[in-house]
Amino acid sequence: MTAQKVFGIAGWKNSGKTGLAVRIVTELTARGYRVSTIKHAHHDFDIDKVGADSWRHRQAGAH
């Protein structure tokens, strides 16, 4: 079994974190990697809300 790689993305609001995550997930899944993302939130959110950050991660291929 190959060791899992873990890294984080942090930054100010509207600094491009989600866009970067989407590009990374898209590239890694295209290369055959299985990718998961975790979103930290201080409030309730709907993971399936079209256009939301978590929705964009899933559209890019995250599990």
Coordinates of C-alpha atoms in Angstrom, one line a residue:
M1 CA 0.0 0.0 0.0
T2 CA 1.3 3.4 -1.0
A3 CA 1.5 6.1 1.7
Q4 CA -1.2 8.8 1.3
K5 CA -0.1 12.4 0.7
V6 CA -1.8 15.2 2.6
F7 CA -1.5 18.9 2.1
G8 CA -3.5 22.0 2.9
I9 CA -4.5 25.2 1.1
A10 CA -5.1 28.3 3.3
G11 CA -5.6 32.0 2.5
W12 CA -7.7 35.0 2.8
K13 CA -11.3 35.1 1.6
N14 CA -11.6 35.5 -2.2
S15 CA -7.9 34.8 -2.6
G16 CA -8.4 31.9 -5.0
K17 CA -8.2 28.8 -2.7
T18 CA -11.1 27.0 -4.3
G19 CA -9.9 27.7 -7.8
L20 CA -6.5 26.3 -6.9
A21 CA -8.0 23.3 -5.3
V22 CA -10.2 22.6 -8.3
R23 CA -7.2 22.8 -10.7
I24 CA -5.2 20.5 -8.4
V25 CA -8.0 18.0 -8.1
T26 CA -8.7 18.1 -11.9
E27 CA -5.0 17.5 -12.7
L28 CA -4.4 14.7 -10.2
T29 CA -7.6 12.8 -11.2
A30 CA -6.6 13.1 -14.8
R31 CA -3.3 11.5 -13.8
G32 CA -5.2 8.6 -12.3
Y33 CA -5.0 9.6 -8.6
R34 CA -8.0 9.2 -6.3
V35 CA -8.4 12.6 -4.5
S36 CA -10.5 13.6 -1.5
T37 CA -11.0 17.1 -0.1
I38 CA -12.1 18.4 3.3
K39 CA -13.7 21.8 3.8
H40 CA -13.6 23.5 7.2
A41 CA -16.6 25.7 7.8
H42 CA -17.8 27.7 10.8
H43 CA -21.4 27.5 9.6
D44 CA -23.9 25.0 8.1
F45 CA -23.6 24.4 4.4
D46 CA -25.2 22.2 1.7
I47 CA -22.6 20.1 0.0
D48 CA -24.8 19.7 -3.1
K49 CA -25.5 23.4 -3.6
V50 CA -24.7 24.2 -7.2
G51 CA -21.7 26.6 -7.5
A52 CA -20.7 26.2 -3.8
D53 CA -17.0 25.5 -3.0
S54 CA -17.7 21.9 -2.0
W55 CA -19.8 21.3 -5.1
R56 CA -16.9 22.6 -7.3
H57 CA -14.5 20.2 -5.6
R58 CA -16.8 17.3 -6.4
Q59 CA -17.3 18.5 -10.0
A60 CA -13.5 18.5 -10.4
G61 CA -13.4 14.8 -9.3
A62 CA -12.9 14.8 -5.5
H63 CA -14.5 12.0 -3.5

